[in-house]
GROMACS .gro file of C-alpha atoms in nm:
model
  437
    1MET     CA    1  16.808 -10.639  -0.058
    2GLY     CA    2  17.168 -10.722   0.021
    3HIS     CA    3  17.470 -10.500   0.044
    4THR     CA    4  17.827 -10.487  -0.076
    5THR     CA    5  18.103 -10.576   0.168
    6GLU     CA    6  18.455 -10.444   0.165
    7SER     CA    7  18.665 -10.641  -0.083
    8SER     CA    8  18.894 -10.903   0.066
    9TRP     CA    9  19.180 -11.106  -0.079
   10VAL     CA   10  19.144 -11.482  -0.113
   11PRO     CA   11  19.421 -11.735  -0.179
   12SER     CA   12  19.463 -11.846  -0.539
   13VAL     CA   13  19.396 -12.211  -0.463
   14THR     CA   14  19.104 -12.449  -0.513
   15LEU     CA   15  18.816 -12.317  -0.303
   16ARG     CA   16  18.503 -12.510  -0.210
   17VAL     CA   17  18.217 -12.256  -0.220
   18GLY     CA   18  17.870 -12.317  -0.077
   19VAL     CA   19  17.565 -12.096  -0.034
   20GLY     CA   20  17.331 -12.320   0.166
   21THR     CA   21  17.123 -12.432  -0.130
   22GLU     CA   22  17.163 -12.693  -0.404
   23ASP     CA   23  17.059 -12.439  -0.668
   24VAL     CA   24  17.397 -12.269  -0.690
   25ALA     CA   25  17.563 -12.155  -1.013
   26ALA     CA   26  17.882 -11.984  -1.128
   27LEU     CA   27  17.899 -11.741  -1.419
   28LEU     CA   28  18.243 -11.682  -1.570
   29LEU     CA   29  18.258 -11.329  -1.710
   30GLY     CA   30  18.493 -11.156  -1.948
   31ALA     CA   31  18.614 -10.797  -1.932
   32ASP     CA   32  18.275 -10.678  -2.061
   33GLY     CA   33  18.096 -10.831  -1.762
   34ARG     CA   34  17.917 -11.093  -1.973
   35VAL     CA   35  17.953 -11.465  -2.039
   36ARG     CA   36  18.137 -11.560  -2.358
   37GLY     CA   37  17.916 -11.858  -2.439
   38ASP     CA   38  17.715 -12.144  -2.292
   39ALA     CA   39  18.021 -12.311  -2.141
   40ASP     CA   40  18.068 -12.015  -1.906
   41MET     CA   41  17.768 -12.126  -1.698
   42VAL     CA   42  17.835 -12.395  -1.438
   43PHE     CA   43  17.542 -12.543  -1.244
   44ALA     CA   44  17.385 -12.882  -1.170
   45GLY     CA   45  17.275 -12.928  -1.531
   46GLN     CA   46  17.622 -12.844  -1.665
   47PRO     CA   47  17.855 -12.939  -1.383
   48ALA     CA   48  18.198 -12.861  -1.529
   49HIS     CA   49  18.360 -12.577  -1.722
   50PRO     CA   50  18.570 -12.698  -2.019
   51SER     CA   51  18.883 -12.560  -1.854
   52GLY     CA   52  18.818 -12.775  -1.548
   53ALA     CA   53  18.869 -12.470  -1.326
   54VAL     CA   54  18.506 -12.447  -1.209
   55ARG     CA   55  18.288 -12.744  -1.116
   56HIS     CA   56  17.951 -12.809  -0.956
   57ASP     CA   57  17.971 -13.096  -0.711
   58LYS     CA   58  17.738 -13.209  -0.432
   59ALA     CA   59  17.543 -12.884  -0.399
   60SER     CA   60  17.859 -12.670  -0.391
   61LEU     CA   61  18.110 -12.521  -0.633
   62SER     CA   62  18.479 -12.596  -0.673
   63LEU     CA   63  18.675 -12.292  -0.794
   64ALA     CA   64  19.037 -12.361  -0.888
   65LEU     CA   65  19.133 -11.993  -0.904
   66HIS     CA   66  19.486 -12.078  -1.018
   67GLU     CA   67  19.334 -12.261  -1.318
   68VAL     CA   68  19.094 -11.992  -1.443
   69GLU     CA   69  19.155 -11.877  -1.800
   70PRO     CA   70  19.316 -11.530  -1.827
   71GLU     CA   71  19.021 -11.403  -2.032
   72VAL     CA   72  18.790 -11.454  -1.732
   73GLU     CA   73  18.792 -11.144  -1.512
   74ARG     CA   74  18.508 -11.226  -1.270
   75ILE     CA   75  18.326 -11.531  -1.135
   76VAL     CA   76  17.976 -11.452  -1.011
   77ILE     CA   77  17.819 -11.687  -0.754
   78ALA     CA   78  17.440 -11.705  -0.775
   79GLY     CA   79  17.165 -11.930  -0.650
   80ALA     CA   80  16.811 -11.972  -0.529
   81ALA     CA   81  16.703 -11.738  -0.250
   82GLY     CA   82  16.692 -12.021   0.002
   83GLY     CA   83  17.060 -11.969   0.077
   84GLN     CA   84  17.143 -11.715   0.347
   85SER     CA   85  17.522 -11.708   0.333
   86LEU     CA   86  17.828 -11.778   0.121
   87ALA     CA   87  18.133 -11.954   0.261
   88ALA     CA   88  18.458 -12.063   0.095
   89MET     CA   89  18.697 -12.326   0.226
   90ALA     CA   90  19.061 -12.384   0.125
   91PRO     CA   91  19.206 -12.733   0.050
   92ASP     CA   92  19.322 -12.762   0.414
   93ARG     CA   93  18.957 -12.702   0.525
   94ALA     CA   94  19.032 -12.354   0.657
   95VAL     CA   95  18.742 -12.112   0.600
   96VAL     CA   96  18.886 -11.821   0.405
   97LEU     CA   97  18.568 -11.613   0.381
   98ALA     CA   98  18.208 -11.603   0.499
   99TYR     CA   99  17.942 -11.359   0.383
  100LEU     CA  100  17.594 -11.332   0.531
  101VAL     CA  101  17.311 -11.228   0.299
  102PRO     CA  102  17.003 -11.051   0.441
  103ALA     CA  103  16.688 -11.263   0.423
  104PRO     CA  104  16.519 -11.201   0.086
  105ASP     CA  105  16.167 -11.066   0.073
  106ASP     CA  106  16.015 -11.133  -0.267
  107ALA     CA  107  16.337 -11.242  -0.439
  108ARG     CA  108  16.357 -11.592  -0.584
  109ALA     CA  109  16.725 -11.578  -0.684
  110VAL     CA  110  17.028 -11.400  -0.543
  111VAL     CA  111  17.372 -11.293  -0.658
  112PHE     CA  112  17.566 -11.375  -0.344
  113GLY     CA  113  17.897 -11.222  -0.450
  114GLU     CA  114  18.182 -11.239  -0.698
  115PHE     CA  115  18.547 -11.333  -0.718
  116TYR     CA  116  18.748 -11.091  -0.932
  117ARG     CA  117  19.107 -11.036  -1.038
  118GLU     CA  118  19.325 -10.764  -0.893
  119SER     CA  119  19.701 -10.710  -0.908
  120GLY     CA  120  19.774 -11.068  -1.012
  121GLY     CA  121  19.556 -11.224  -0.742
  122TRP     CA  122  19.190 -11.273  -0.656
  123LYS     CA  123  18.951 -11.081  -0.432
  124PHE     CA  124  18.596 -11.148  -0.318
  125ALA     CA  125  18.318 -10.892  -0.283
  126GLY     CA  126  17.976 -10.965  -0.135
  127ILE     CA  127  17.677 -10.839  -0.336
  128GLY     CA  128  17.350 -10.987  -0.210
  129LYS     CA  129  17.131 -10.859  -0.496
  130GLY     CA  130  16.795 -11.031  -0.536
  131TYR     CA  131  16.586 -11.103  -0.848
  132ALA     CA  132  16.210 -11.139  -0.809
  133SER     CA  133  16.165 -11.345  -1.128
  134GLY     CA  134  16.423 -11.605  -1.033
  135LEU     CA  135  16.746 -11.728  -1.188
  136ALA     CA  136  16.623 -11.671  -1.544
  137GLU     CA  137  16.613 -11.295  -1.479
  138LEU     CA  138  16.940 -11.307  -1.292
  139VAL     CA  139  17.144 -11.479  -1.561
  140THR     CA  140  16.997 -11.250  -1.829
  141ALA     CA  141  17.173 -10.961  -1.658
  142TYR     CA  142  17.506 -11.131  -1.738
  143GLY     CA  143  17.448 -11.199  -2.107
  144VAL     CA  144  17.252 -11.523  -2.091
  145GLU     CA  145  16.970 -11.531  -2.346
  146VAL     CA  146  16.673 -11.701  -2.180
  147ALA     CA  147  16.440 -11.889  -2.413
  148GLU     CA  148  16.084 -11.755  -2.425
  149GLU     CA  149  15.922 -12.059  -2.264
  150ALA     CA  150  16.167 -12.045  -1.973
  151ALA     CA  151  16.103 -11.674  -1.921
  152GLU     CA  152  15.725 -11.725  -1.910
  153LYS     CA  153  15.754 -11.983  -1.630
  154PRO     CA  154  16.053 -11.882  -1.421
  155ALA     CA  155  16.174 -12.171  -1.209
  156PRO     CA  156  16.343 -12.124  -0.873
  157GLY     CA  157  16.638 -12.328  -0.995
  158LEU     CA  158  16.828 -12.407  -1.311
  159VAL     CA  159  16.714 -12.728  -1.483
  160LYS     CA  160  16.889 -12.903  -1.768
  161GLN     CA  161  16.669 -12.909  -2.080
  162PRO     CA  162  16.694 -13.117  -2.401
  163VAL     CA  163  16.938 -12.983  -2.654
  164ALA     CA  164  16.809 -12.921  -3.005
  165ALA     CA  165  17.145 -12.825  -3.160
  166PRO     CA  166  17.495 -12.727  -3.053
  167ALA     CA  167  17.500 -12.373  -2.925
  168ALA     CA  168  17.722 -12.120  -3.095
  169ALA     CA  169  17.945 -11.882  -2.904
  170GLY     CA  170  17.755 -11.586  -2.769
  171PRO     CA  171  17.446 -11.550  -2.550
  172VAL     CA  172  17.344 -11.864  -2.366
  173SER     CA  173  16.995 -12.007  -2.379
  174LEU     CA  174  16.872 -12.182  -2.068
  175THR     CA  175  16.696 -12.434  -2.291
  176SER     CA  176  17.010 -12.528  -2.483
  177VAL     CA  177  17.257 -12.614  -2.211
  178GLU     CA  178  17.429 -12.949  -2.245
  179LYS     CA  179  17.662 -13.122  -2.006
  180LEU     CA  180  18.023 -13.059  -2.109
  181PRO     CA  181  18.322 -13.276  -2.024
  182ALA     CA  182  18.593 -13.130  -1.807
  183GLY     CA  183  18.897 -13.008  -1.993
  184GLY     CA  184  19.223 -13.195  -1.956
  185GLY     CA  185  19.525 -13.349  -2.114
  186THR     CA  186  19.613 -13.052  -2.333
  187ALA     CA  187  19.950 -12.886  -2.346
  188GLY     CA  188  20.047 -12.548  -2.479
  189ASP     CA  189  19.714 -12.374  -2.442
  190ASP     CA  190  19.690 -12.025  -2.304
  191GLY     CA  191  19.434 -12.083  -2.037
  192GLY     CA  192  19.487 -12.006  -1.676
  193HIS     CA  193  19.483 -11.759  -1.401
  194PRO     CA  194  19.703 -11.578  -1.155
  195ALA     CA  195  19.758 -11.603  -0.945
  196PRO     CA  196  19.678 -11.629  -0.730
  197SER     CA  197  19.659 -11.705  -0.681
  198GLY     CA  198  19.654 -11.703  -0.662
  199THR     CA  199  19.805 -11.913  -0.665
  200ALA     CA  200  20.238 -12.029  -0.473
  201GLY     CA  201  20.736 -12.059  -0.502
  202GLY     CA  202  21.010 -12.295  -0.433
  203ALA     CA  203  21.058 -12.632  -0.278
  204ASP     CA  204  20.900 -12.732   0.048
  205ALA     CA  205  21.080 -13.051   0.148
  206SER     CA  206  21.234 -13.099   0.492
  207ALA     CA  207  21.484 -12.861   0.645
  208GLY     CA  208  21.775 -13.086   0.560
  209SER     CA  209  21.715 -13.102   0.187
  210GLY     CA  210  21.961 -12.846   0.061
  211LYS     CA  211  21.756 -12.524   0.073
  212THR     CA  212  22.066 -12.306   0.066
  213GLY     CA  213  22.189 -12.470  -0.252
  214TRP     CA  214  21.848 -12.427  -0.415
  215ALA     CA  215  21.835 -12.057  -0.334
  216SER     CA  216  22.193 -12.001  -0.451
  217SER     CA  217  22.112 -12.178  -0.777
  218VAL     CA  218  21.811 -11.953  -0.832
  219ALA     CA  219  22.016 -11.645  -0.750
  220GLY     CA  220  22.285 -11.743  -0.999
  221ARG     CA  221  22.036 -11.798  -1.278
  222MET     CA  222  21.871 -11.462  -1.208
  223GLN     CA  223  22.174 -11.236  -1.242
  224GLY     CA  224  22.101 -11.168  -1.609
  225TRP     CA  225  21.744 -11.053  -1.551
  226VAL     CA  226  21.701 -10.755  -1.782
  227SER     CA  227  21.356 -10.655  -1.898
  228GLY     CA  228  21.262 -10.644  -2.262
  229GLY     CA  229  20.992 -10.464  -2.456
  230GLY     CA  230  20.636 -10.474  -2.337
  231ALA     CA  231  20.741 -10.507  -1.974
  232ARG     CA  232  20.474 -10.529  -1.706
  233ALA     CA  233  20.479 -10.258  -1.439
  234LEU     CA  234  20.561 -10.348  -1.081
  235ASP     CA  235  20.243 -10.191  -0.953
  236GLU     CA  236  19.923 -10.033  -1.069
  237GLY     CA  237  20.056  -9.684  -0.997
  238GLY     CA  238  20.292  -9.702  -1.292
  239GLU     CA  239  20.606  -9.630  -1.084
  240SER     CA  240  20.944  -9.706  -1.238
  241GLY     CA  241  21.057 -10.066  -1.237
  242VAL     CA  242  20.953 -10.377  -1.422
  243PHE     CA  243  20.949 -10.749  -1.361
  244GLY     CA  244  21.056 -10.882  -1.698
  245PRO     CA  245  20.882 -10.894  -2.038
  246ASP     CA  246  20.515 -10.963  -2.088
  247PHE     CA  247  20.393 -11.262  -2.290
  248LYS     CA  248  20.090 -11.481  -2.336
  249PRO     CA  249  20.067 -11.752  -2.066
  250PHE     CA  250  20.156 -12.112  -2.145
  251THR     CA  251  19.968 -12.403  -1.983
  252ALA     CA  252  20.022 -12.778  -1.990
  253LYS     CA  253  19.814 -13.050  -1.823
  254GLY     CA  254  19.876 -13.418  -1.776
  255GLU     CA  255  19.909 -13.703  -1.530
  256GLY     CA  256  20.204 -13.893  -1.384
  257ASP     CA  257  20.574 -13.850  -1.462
  258SER     CA  258  20.616 -13.621  -1.762
  259VAL     CA  259  20.842 -13.380  -1.949
  260VAL     CA  260  20.699 -13.040  -2.043
  261THR     CA  261  20.848 -12.830  -2.323
  262VAL     CA  262  20.743 -12.466  -2.316
  263ASP     CA  263  20.673 -12.319  -2.658
  264SER     CA  264  20.819 -12.008  -2.824
  265ARG     CA  265  20.567 -11.766  -2.671
  266VAL     CA  266  20.783 -11.768  -2.354
  267PRO     CA  267  21.094 -11.549  -2.405
  268ALA     CA  268  21.433 -11.598  -2.245
  269GLY     CA  269  21.468 -11.455  -1.897
  270PRO     CA  270  21.299 -11.497  -1.560
  271VAL     CA  271  20.945 -11.636  -1.570
  272LEU     CA  272  20.686 -11.738  -1.314
  273VAL     CA  273  20.625 -12.114  -1.300
  274GLU     CA  274  20.302 -12.225  -1.128
  275ALA     CA  275  20.206 -12.585  -1.064
  276THR     CA  276  19.922 -12.786  -0.912
  277HIS     CA  277  19.898 -13.156  -0.831
  278GLN     CA  278  19.585 -13.337  -0.719
  279GLY     CA  279  19.550 -13.589  -0.442
  280ALA     CA  280  19.658 -13.663  -0.085
  281ASP     CA  281  19.933 -13.888   0.053
  282THR     CA  282  20.132 -13.839  -0.266
  283TYR     CA  283  20.438 -13.661  -0.402
  284PHE     CA  284  20.509 -13.396  -0.665
  285ALA     CA  285  20.839 -13.251  -0.789
  286ALA     CA  286  20.953 -13.034  -1.080
  287LEU     CA  287  21.305 -12.972  -1.209
  288ALA     CA  288  21.441 -12.764  -1.497
  289LEU     CA  289  21.640 -12.951  -1.766
  290ASP     CA  290  21.966 -12.822  -1.915
  291ALA     CA  291  22.089 -12.828  -2.275
  292ASN     CA  292  22.203 -13.190  -2.226
  293ASN     CA  293  21.852 -13.288  -2.108
  294GLU     CA  294  21.974 -13.344  -1.753
  295ASP     CA  295  21.847 -13.194  -1.427
  296ASP     CA  296  21.960 -12.833  -1.404
  297GLY     CA  297  22.017 -12.777  -1.033
  298PRO     CA  298  21.790 -12.855  -0.735
  299SER     CA  299  21.414 -12.902  -0.759
  300LEU     CA  300  21.184 -12.612  -0.832
  301PHE     CA  301  20.918 -12.797  -0.631
  302SER     CA  302  20.943 -13.099  -0.404
  303SER     CA  303  20.632 -13.156  -0.197
  304GLN     CA  304  20.408 -13.407  -0.025
  305LEU     CA  305  20.133 -13.152   0.043
  306PRO     CA  306  19.781 -13.274  -0.046
  307ASP     CA  307  19.629 -13.090  -0.342
  308PHE     CA  308  19.959 -12.915  -0.398
  309THR     CA  309  19.972 -12.565  -0.543
  310GLY     CA  310  20.292 -12.364  -0.579
  311SER     CA  311  20.485 -12.105  -0.776
  312THR     CA  312  20.845 -11.998  -0.817
  313VAL     CA  313  21.067 -11.802  -1.057
  314VAL     CA  314  21.303 -11.971  -1.300
  315GLU     CA  315  21.528 -11.851  -1.584
  316ALA     CA  316  21.400 -11.949  -1.930
  317PRO     CA  317  21.717 -12.022  -2.134
  318GLU     CA  318  21.836 -11.830  -2.440
  319GLY     CA  319  21.827 -12.010  -2.774
  320ARG     CA  320  21.628 -12.314  -2.660
  321PRO     CA  321  21.292 -12.378  -2.495
  322LEU     CA  322  21.246 -12.414  -2.123
  323ARG     CA  323  21.196 -12.782  -2.038
  324LEU     CA  324  21.070 -12.920  -1.709
  325ARG     CA  325  21.080 -13.274  -1.570
  326LEU     CA  326  20.784 -13.363  -1.349
  327ALA     CA  327  20.767 -13.643  -1.093
  328ALA     CA  328  20.398 -13.691  -1.020
  329TYR     CA  329  20.149 -13.958  -0.918
  330ASN     CA  330  19.825 -13.789  -1.023
  331ALA     CA  331  19.684 -13.515  -1.245
  332TRP     CA  332  19.891 -13.197  -1.264
  333THR     CA  333  19.889 -12.856  -1.429
  334VAL     CA  334  20.192 -12.638  -1.507
  335ARG     CA  335  20.156 -12.276  -1.611
  336VAL     CA  336  20.431 -12.032  -1.719
  337ARG     CA  337  20.348 -11.662  -1.692
  338PRO     CA  338  20.525 -11.325  -1.662
  339VAL     CA  339  20.679 -11.266  -1.321
  340GLY     CA  340  20.462 -10.954  -1.295
  341ALA     CA  341  20.159 -11.183  -1.260
  342ALA     CA  342  20.272 -11.301  -0.915
  343ARG     CA  343  20.067 -11.187  -0.617
  344ARG     CA  344  20.156 -10.852  -0.454
  345LEU     CA  345  20.236 -10.855  -0.085
  346ARG     CA  346  20.038 -10.586   0.094
  347GLY     CA  347  19.823 -10.587   0.404
  348THR     CA  348  19.756 -10.947   0.506
  349LEU     CA  349  19.807 -11.227   0.257
  350LYS     CA  350  19.719 -11.592   0.313
  351GLY     CA  351  19.835 -11.894   0.119
  352TYR     CA  352  19.905 -12.264   0.109
  353GLY     CA  353  20.235 -12.403  -0.006
  354PRO     CA  354  20.534 -12.233  -0.172
  355GLU     CA  355  20.478 -11.904  -0.350
  356ALA     CA  356  20.667 -11.628  -0.532
  357LEU     CA  357  20.551 -11.282  -0.418
  358LEU     CA  358  20.623 -10.925  -0.525
  359PHE     CA  359  20.669 -10.639  -0.278
  360THR     CA  360  20.683 -10.276  -0.390
  361GLY     CA  361  20.622 -10.087  -0.066
  362ALA     CA  362  20.840  -9.889   0.175
  363PRO     CA  363  21.056 -10.059   0.440
  364ALA     CA  364  20.831 -10.265   0.666
  365ASP     CA  365  20.817 -10.543   0.923
  366LEU     CA  366  20.669 -10.870   0.800
  367ALA     CA  367  20.477 -11.083   1.050
  368ILE     CA  368  20.480 -11.451   0.950
  369ASP     CA  369  20.231 -11.703   1.090
  370PHE     CA  370  20.316 -12.050   0.961
  371LYS     CA  371  20.056 -12.315   1.045
  372GLY     CA  372  20.233 -12.603   0.872
  373ASP     CA  373  20.073 -12.916   0.735
  374LYS     CA  374  19.785 -13.115   0.882
  375ASP     CA  375  20.013 -13.237   1.163
  376GLY     CA  376  20.158 -12.892   1.233
  377ASP     CA  377  20.489 -12.992   1.078
  378GLY     CA  378  20.660 -12.870   0.764
  379HIS     CA  379  20.942 -12.634   0.673
  380VAL     CA  380  20.915 -12.261   0.610
  381ALA     CA  381  21.183 -12.036   0.460
  382LEU     CA  382  21.177 -11.688   0.310
  383TRP     CA  383  21.435 -11.560   0.062
  384CYS     CA  384  21.443 -11.191  -0.033
  385HIS     CA  385  21.577 -11.073  -0.370
  386LYS     CA  386  21.631 -10.702  -0.425
  387VAL     CA  387  21.551 -10.596  -0.781
  388ALA     CA  388  21.825 -10.349  -0.876
  389ASP     CA  389  21.704 -10.063  -1.095
  390GLY     CA  390  21.378 -10.250  -1.131
  391THR     CA  391  21.528 -10.497  -1.377
  392VAL     CA  392  21.807 -10.711  -1.229
  393LEU     CA  393  21.788 -10.939  -0.925
  394SER     CA  394  22.052 -10.923  -0.654
  395PRO     CA  395  22.301 -11.212  -0.694
  396ARG     CA  396  22.296 -11.280  -0.318
  397PRO     CA  397  21.945 -11.306  -0.178
  398THR     CA  398  21.888 -11.260   0.194
  399LEU     CA  399  21.756 -11.554   0.396
  400LEU     CA  400  21.501 -11.393   0.630
  401LEU     CA  401  21.355 -11.709   0.787
  402ASN     CA  402  21.444 -12.079   0.795
  403LYS     CA  403  21.246 -12.285   1.047
  404THR     CA  404  21.060 -12.615   1.086
  405GLY     CA  405  20.717 -12.665   1.242
  406ARG     CA  406  20.451 -12.415   1.338
  407ARG     CA  407  20.608 -12.076   1.373
  408GLN     CA  408  20.526 -11.711   1.440
  409ALA     CA  409  20.801 -11.464   1.358
  410THR     CA  410  20.859 -11.107   1.246
  411VAL     CA  411  21.134 -11.020   0.996
  412PRO     CA  412  21.244 -10.686   0.845
  413LEU     CA  413  21.172 -10.605   0.480
  414PRO     CA  414  21.373 -10.341   0.294
  415GLY     CA  415  21.194 -10.109   0.057
  416GLY     CA  416  21.081 -10.259  -0.272
  417PRO     CA  417  21.088 -10.363  -0.542
  418LEU     CA  418  21.153 -10.712  -0.405
  419LEU     CA  419  21.093 -11.067  -0.517
  420LEU     CA  420  21.016 -11.288  -0.216
  421LEU     CA  421  21.041 -11.663  -0.248
  422LEU     CA  422  20.838 -11.825   0.028
  423LEU     CA  423  20.905 -12.194   0.078
  424GLY     CA  424  20.600 -12.293   0.278
  425GLY     CA  425  20.523 -12.656   0.353
  426GLY     CA  426  20.166 -12.584   0.460
  427ARG     CA  427  19.929 -12.298   0.546
  428TRP     CA  428  20.070 -11.953   0.614
  429SER     CA  429  19.972 -11.590   0.665
  430LEU     CA  430  20.186 -11.279   0.601
  431THR     CA  431  20.109 -10.932   0.740
  432VAL     CA  432  20.295 -10.616   0.639
  433ARG     CA  433  20.335 -10.375   0.930
  434GLU     CA  434  20.476 -10.023   0.953
  435PRO     CA  435  20.810 -10.028   1.138
  436ASP     CA  436  20.860  -9.837   1.467
  437PHE     CA  437  21.083  -9.557   1.340
   0.00000   0.00000   0.00000
């Protein structure tokens, strides 16, 4: 039963995923296509992954794709065969994907589809594979070790069982799953996505808040962008050009006003800074600090978007750690990653909030559809940095768009490699089109 649909990109934001049945589960898989341990199963009996990126809540799943640990390559969505479709909704309640599953015949459990990483972002592929023996058989296929008594009497759903002893890392037993607390409050770990994020770049305050000064400040700090060893390629094809050195991601989590000091894993030079902030009717801002512990130029982020998610590029200083000052009301996460982890702009790309994007294609026209915030307001701007010789940003970026409110526009893109800084105060969609020449 079932079939595989053509893969489609999804925004690297927090998605609410439902399959029409309460018996829905997520399996977080490593590069080998298997779970790493019992914590990598999220279902009603174990409703939160330790990273906090995946949660089971009210018969649906919450996937914070921008929070997923880098070791996780795929997230499989499974459930009882009663569900006939999978749908995912963005924080602004826009439906970003819907996949219909053929009615099962003798199957008791179904793998609806999977989210997987590609080119620094996330894609979804429908699967629709059924398992006649139920979820116990299904999860076994992904490295879960089902206890003998559970295998003899396969249940249509996953049920929390008493725990005899803490489970060690490795195969998961359905009879030894305990409820785990959500992760939080840690700084300096190496968890987290990408992107892409799928995650998000720049400030998104009102049009009169000094956007030109912000962009000029970024441009000035980027002039010394020269790649080091272990650089990450611009694209999968291995063409010449790099976007800075590679390094292990840094993540910090907290709540309220804070100062974040990035550790020594992050080298000097341009880096991708991603941030999320929970809650509605609130405010979030981030600024870099200079050697005198004072604000170093305009804000990296300045937003009143609900459930904010964003990314931008900043210069990590030489000889001292990068430090960020956060103005926040609620829980936040900040992640620092190589610039090469930013989402690639190709085809149609959708997002929510500010985002740093990479473009490596030929000259093209870029169609921009800016939906704005919940009231249709908000500011949108697009700055274009040429990356000279694949290593150094242009000192004078081009301002391609600078408007307020809902907007549809088409702007020209030169050939890549480019770094695009989209300052989006709401939902947006970008489509790359071949020019008429």
